[in-house]
Short mmCIF file of C-alpha atoms in Angstrom, two decimals:
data_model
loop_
_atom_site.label_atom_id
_atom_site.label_comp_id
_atom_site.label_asym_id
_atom_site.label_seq_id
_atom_site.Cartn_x
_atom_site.Cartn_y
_atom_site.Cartn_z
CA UNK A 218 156.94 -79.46 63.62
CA UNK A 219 154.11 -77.48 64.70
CA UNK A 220 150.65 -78.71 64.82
CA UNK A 221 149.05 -75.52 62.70
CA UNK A 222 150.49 -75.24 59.44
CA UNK A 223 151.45 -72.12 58.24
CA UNK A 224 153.04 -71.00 55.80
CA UNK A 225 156.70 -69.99 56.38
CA UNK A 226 156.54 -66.64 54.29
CA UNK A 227 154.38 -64.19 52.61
CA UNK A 228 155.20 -60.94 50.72
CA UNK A 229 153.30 -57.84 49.02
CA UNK A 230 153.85 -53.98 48.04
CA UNK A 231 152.03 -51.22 50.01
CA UNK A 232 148.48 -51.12 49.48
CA UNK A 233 147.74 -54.47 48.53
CA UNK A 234 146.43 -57.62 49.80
CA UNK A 235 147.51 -60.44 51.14
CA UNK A 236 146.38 -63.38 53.14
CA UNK A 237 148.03 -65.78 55.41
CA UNK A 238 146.50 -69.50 55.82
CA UNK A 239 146.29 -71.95 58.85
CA UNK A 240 145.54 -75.16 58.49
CA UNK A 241 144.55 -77.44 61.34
CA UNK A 242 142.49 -80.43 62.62
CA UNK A 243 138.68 -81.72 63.47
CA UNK A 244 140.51 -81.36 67.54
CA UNK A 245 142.28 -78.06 66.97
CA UNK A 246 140.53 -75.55 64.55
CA UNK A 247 137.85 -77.83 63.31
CA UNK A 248 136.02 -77.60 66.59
CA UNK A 249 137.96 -74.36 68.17
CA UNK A 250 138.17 -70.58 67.80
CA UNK A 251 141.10 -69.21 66.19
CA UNK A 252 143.42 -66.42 67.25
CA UNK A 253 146.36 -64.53 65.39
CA UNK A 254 149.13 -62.66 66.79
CA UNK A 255 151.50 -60.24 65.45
CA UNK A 256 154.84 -59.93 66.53
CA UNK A 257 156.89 -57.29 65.22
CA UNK A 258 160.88 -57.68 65.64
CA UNK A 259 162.14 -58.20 69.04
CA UNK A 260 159.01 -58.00 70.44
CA UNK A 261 156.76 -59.61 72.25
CA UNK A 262 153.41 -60.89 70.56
CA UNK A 263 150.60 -58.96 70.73
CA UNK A 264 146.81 -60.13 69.70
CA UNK A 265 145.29 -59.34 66.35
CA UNK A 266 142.71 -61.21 65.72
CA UNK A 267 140.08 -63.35 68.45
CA UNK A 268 137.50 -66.07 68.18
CA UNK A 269 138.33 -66.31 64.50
CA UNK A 270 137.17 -62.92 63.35
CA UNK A 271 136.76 -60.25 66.06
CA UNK A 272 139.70 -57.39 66.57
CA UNK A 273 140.89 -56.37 69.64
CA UNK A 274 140.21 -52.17 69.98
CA UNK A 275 143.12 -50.36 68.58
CA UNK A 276 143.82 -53.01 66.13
CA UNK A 277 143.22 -51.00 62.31
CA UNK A 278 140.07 -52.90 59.82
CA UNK A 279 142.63 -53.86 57.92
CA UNK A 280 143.06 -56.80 59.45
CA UNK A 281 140.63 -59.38 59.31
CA UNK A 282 140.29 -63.33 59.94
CA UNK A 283 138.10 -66.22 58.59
CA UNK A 284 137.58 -70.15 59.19
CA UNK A 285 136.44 -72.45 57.53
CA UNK A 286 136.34 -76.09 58.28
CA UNK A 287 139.64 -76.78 59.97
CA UNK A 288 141.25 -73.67 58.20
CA UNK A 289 141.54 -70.70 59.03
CA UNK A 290 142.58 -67.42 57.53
CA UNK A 291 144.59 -63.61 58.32
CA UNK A 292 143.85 -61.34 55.72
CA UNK A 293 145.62 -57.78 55.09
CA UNK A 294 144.53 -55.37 53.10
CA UNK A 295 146.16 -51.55 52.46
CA UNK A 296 149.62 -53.24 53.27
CA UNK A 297 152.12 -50.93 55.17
CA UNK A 298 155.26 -51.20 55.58
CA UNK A 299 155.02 -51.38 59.34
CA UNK A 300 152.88 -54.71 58.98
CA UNK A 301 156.30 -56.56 58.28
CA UNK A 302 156.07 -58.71 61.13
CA UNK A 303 155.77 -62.75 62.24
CA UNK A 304 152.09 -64.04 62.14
CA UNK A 305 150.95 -66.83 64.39
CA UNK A 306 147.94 -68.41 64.81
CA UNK A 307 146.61 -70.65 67.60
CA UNK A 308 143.90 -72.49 68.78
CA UNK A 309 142.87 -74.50 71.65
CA UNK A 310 143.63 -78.65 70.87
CA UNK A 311 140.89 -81.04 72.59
CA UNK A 312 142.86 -84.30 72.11
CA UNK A 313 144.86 -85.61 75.39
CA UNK A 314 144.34 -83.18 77.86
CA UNK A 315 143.70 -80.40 76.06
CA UNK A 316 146.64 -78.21 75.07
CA UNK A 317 147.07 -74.45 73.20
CA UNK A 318 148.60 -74.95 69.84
CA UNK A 319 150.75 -72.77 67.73
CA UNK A 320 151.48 -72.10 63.69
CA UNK A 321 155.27 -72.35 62.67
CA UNK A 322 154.50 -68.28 62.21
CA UNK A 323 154.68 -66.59 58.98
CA UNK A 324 157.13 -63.94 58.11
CA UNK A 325 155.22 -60.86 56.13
CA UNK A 326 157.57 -58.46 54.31
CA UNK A 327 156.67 -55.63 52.27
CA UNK A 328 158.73 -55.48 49.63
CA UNK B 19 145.40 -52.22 82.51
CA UNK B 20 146.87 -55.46 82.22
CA UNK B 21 150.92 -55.68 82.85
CA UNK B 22 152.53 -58.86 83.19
CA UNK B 23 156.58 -59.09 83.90
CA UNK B 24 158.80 -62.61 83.70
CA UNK B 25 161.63 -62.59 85.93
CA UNK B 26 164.09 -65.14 86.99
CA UNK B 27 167.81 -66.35 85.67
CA UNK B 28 169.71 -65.77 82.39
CA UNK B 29 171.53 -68.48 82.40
CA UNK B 30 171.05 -71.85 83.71
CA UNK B 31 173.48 -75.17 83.53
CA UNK B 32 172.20 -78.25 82.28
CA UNK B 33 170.31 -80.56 84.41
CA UNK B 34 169.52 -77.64 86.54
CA UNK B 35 165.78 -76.60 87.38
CA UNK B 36 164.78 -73.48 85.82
CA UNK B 37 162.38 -71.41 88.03
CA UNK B 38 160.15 -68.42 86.42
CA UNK B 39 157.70 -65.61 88.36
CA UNK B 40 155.54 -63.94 86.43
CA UNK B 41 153.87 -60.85 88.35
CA UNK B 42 150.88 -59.44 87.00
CA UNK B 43 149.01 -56.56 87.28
CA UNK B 44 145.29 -55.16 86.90
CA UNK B 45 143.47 -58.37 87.32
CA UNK B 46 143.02 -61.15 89.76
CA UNK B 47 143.65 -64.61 89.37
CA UNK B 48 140.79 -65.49 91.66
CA UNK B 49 138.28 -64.22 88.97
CA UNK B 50 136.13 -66.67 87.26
CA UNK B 51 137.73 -67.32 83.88
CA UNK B 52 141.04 -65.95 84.45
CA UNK B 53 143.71 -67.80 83.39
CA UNK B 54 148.00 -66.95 82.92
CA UNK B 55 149.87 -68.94 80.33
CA UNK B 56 153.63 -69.10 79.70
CA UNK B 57 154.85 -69.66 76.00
CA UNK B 58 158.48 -69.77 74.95
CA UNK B 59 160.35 -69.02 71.59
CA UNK B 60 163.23 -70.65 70.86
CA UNK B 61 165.76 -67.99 69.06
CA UNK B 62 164.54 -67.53 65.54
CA UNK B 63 162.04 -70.15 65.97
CA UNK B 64 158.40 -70.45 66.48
CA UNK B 65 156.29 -69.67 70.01
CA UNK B 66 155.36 -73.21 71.89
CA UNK B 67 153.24 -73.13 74.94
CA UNK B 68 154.14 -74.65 77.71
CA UNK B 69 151.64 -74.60 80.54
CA UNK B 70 147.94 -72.71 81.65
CA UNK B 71 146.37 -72.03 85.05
CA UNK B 72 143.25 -71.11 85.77
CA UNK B 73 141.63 -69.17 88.48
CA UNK B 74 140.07 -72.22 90.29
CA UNK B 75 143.84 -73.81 90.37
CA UNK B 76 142.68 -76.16 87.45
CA UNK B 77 146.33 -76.66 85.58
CA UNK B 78 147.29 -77.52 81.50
CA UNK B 79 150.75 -78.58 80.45
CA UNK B 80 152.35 -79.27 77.12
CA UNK B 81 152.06 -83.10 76.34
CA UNK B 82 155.59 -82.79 75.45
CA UNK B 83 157.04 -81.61 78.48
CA UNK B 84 154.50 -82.08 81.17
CA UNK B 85 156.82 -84.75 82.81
CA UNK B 86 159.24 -81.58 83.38
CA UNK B 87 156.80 -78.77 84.12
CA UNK B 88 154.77 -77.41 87.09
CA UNK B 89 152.67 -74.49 87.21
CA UNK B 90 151.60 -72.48 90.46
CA UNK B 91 149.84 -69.09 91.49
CA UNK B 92 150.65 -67.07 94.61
CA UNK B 93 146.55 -64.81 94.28
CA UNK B 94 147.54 -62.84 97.19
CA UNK B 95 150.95 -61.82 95.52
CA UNK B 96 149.65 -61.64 92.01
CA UNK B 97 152.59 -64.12 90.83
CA UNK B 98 152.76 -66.94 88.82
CA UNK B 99 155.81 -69.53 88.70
CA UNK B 100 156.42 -72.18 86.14
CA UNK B 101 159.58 -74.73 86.92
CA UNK B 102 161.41 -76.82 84.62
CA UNK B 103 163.35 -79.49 85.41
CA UNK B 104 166.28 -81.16 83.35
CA UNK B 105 167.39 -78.12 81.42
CA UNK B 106 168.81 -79.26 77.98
CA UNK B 107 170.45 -76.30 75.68
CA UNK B 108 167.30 -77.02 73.33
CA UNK B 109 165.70 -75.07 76.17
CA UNK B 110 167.11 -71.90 75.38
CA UNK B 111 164.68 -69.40 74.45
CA UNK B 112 162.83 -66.04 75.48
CA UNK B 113 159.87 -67.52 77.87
CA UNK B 114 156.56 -65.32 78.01
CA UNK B 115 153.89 -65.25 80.53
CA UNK B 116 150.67 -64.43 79.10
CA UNK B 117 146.96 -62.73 80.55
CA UNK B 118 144.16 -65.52 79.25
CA UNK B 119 141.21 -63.51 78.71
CA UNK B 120 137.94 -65.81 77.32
CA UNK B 121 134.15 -65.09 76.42
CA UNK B 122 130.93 -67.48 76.17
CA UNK B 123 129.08 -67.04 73.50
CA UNK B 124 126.25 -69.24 74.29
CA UNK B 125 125.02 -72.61 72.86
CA UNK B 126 128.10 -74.20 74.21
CA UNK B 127 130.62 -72.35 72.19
CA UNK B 128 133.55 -70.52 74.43
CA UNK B 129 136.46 -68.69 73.07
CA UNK B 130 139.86 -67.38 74.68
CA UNK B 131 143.12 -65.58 73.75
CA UNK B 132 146.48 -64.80 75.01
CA UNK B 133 146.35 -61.23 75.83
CA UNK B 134 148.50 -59.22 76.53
CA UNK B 135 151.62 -60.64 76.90
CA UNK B 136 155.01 -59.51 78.96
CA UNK B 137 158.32 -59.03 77.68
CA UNK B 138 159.43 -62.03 78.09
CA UNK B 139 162.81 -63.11 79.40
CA UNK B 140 165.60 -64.84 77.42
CA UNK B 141 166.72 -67.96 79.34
CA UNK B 142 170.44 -69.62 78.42
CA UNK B 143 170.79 -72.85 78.95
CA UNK B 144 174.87 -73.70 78.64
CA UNK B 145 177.44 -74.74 80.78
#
């Protein structure tokens, strides 16, 4: 059971939208930035999205991210068929020690 | 450029120790901020960090296994090793070591990522 909630799958045709949430808590998200990774089969993950919103250089506009509260949000747009991928998001958790916490990932496939 | 490489055994009995280097490339782990992480990712299953170092030796560990792990760094050999004790076949998975990168943006407010990431190395725990 991960501590970001995610949902398990998400689809869309080429060229449209789609958005991926991430829910978390006042220790995790509510009080955190959020990243998202991309991890294309048998790979290994790569960064998409930083600090909630920024994109690393080489990563296309259309991809963005969004928070809100202890949510947080991936957003596609122009879908391609080489965005069928996992997406995981993660953010640092204050509570114990302090610990980096993971989504359950959620499969994208273009149909 | 940043390169990181895992490296260490396939296979590994239960009860054993598992021992994993991860040498790294095009940074320094003496550099304020710096940090290396390793995550793992159980086959078909979701990524769960394990443990985080920073450059002034300060050390993070998953509150479910932190009885089982330690994290080191080797600065003048650029390495990184992560040991796991009591390996269970719930272990098995591809283990990653990971570049922390971070920025402050003032007012208190900090933010860091996992980037990039090496290939990781699958890691069989069975007798």
């Amino acid at each position: 059971q991960s501590v970001l909630t995610q949902p398990p799958s998400a689809s869309g045709t080429p060229g449209q939208r789609v958005t991926i949430s991430c829910s978390g808590s006042s220790s995790n998200i509510g009080s955190n930035t959020v990243n998202w990774y991309q991890q294309l089969p048998g790979t290994a993950p790569k960064l998409l999205i930083y600090s909630n919103n920024q994109r690393p250089s080489g990563v296309p506009d259309r991809f963005s991210g969004s928070k809100s509260g202890t949510s947080a949000s991936l957003a596609i747009s122009g879908l391609q068929s080489e965005d069928e991928a996992d997406y995981y998001c993660a953010a640092w958790d204050d509570s114990l020690n302090g610990s980096w916490v993971f989504g359950g990932g959620t499969k994208l496939t273009v149909l | 450029q940043i390169t990181l490489k895992e490296s260490g055994p396939t296979l590994v009995k239960p009860t054993q120790t598992l021992t994993l280097t991860c040498t790294f490339s095009g940074f320094s782990l003496s550099t304020s901020g710096v940090g290396v992480g390793w995550i793992r990712q159980p086959p078909g299953k979701a990524l769960e960090w394990l443990a985080l170092i920073y450059w002034d030796d300060d050390k993070r560990y998953s509150p479910s296994l932190k009885s089982r792990l330690t994290i080191t760094k080797d600065t003048s050999k650029n390495q990184v090793v992560l040991t796991m004790t009591n390996m269970d076949p719930v272990d098995t998975a591809t283990y990653y070591c990971a570049h922390l990168d971070g920025v402050y943006y003032g007012s208190g407010s900090y933010g860091d990522w996992f980037d990039p990431w090496g290939q990781g190395t699958l890691v069989t725990v069975s007798s």
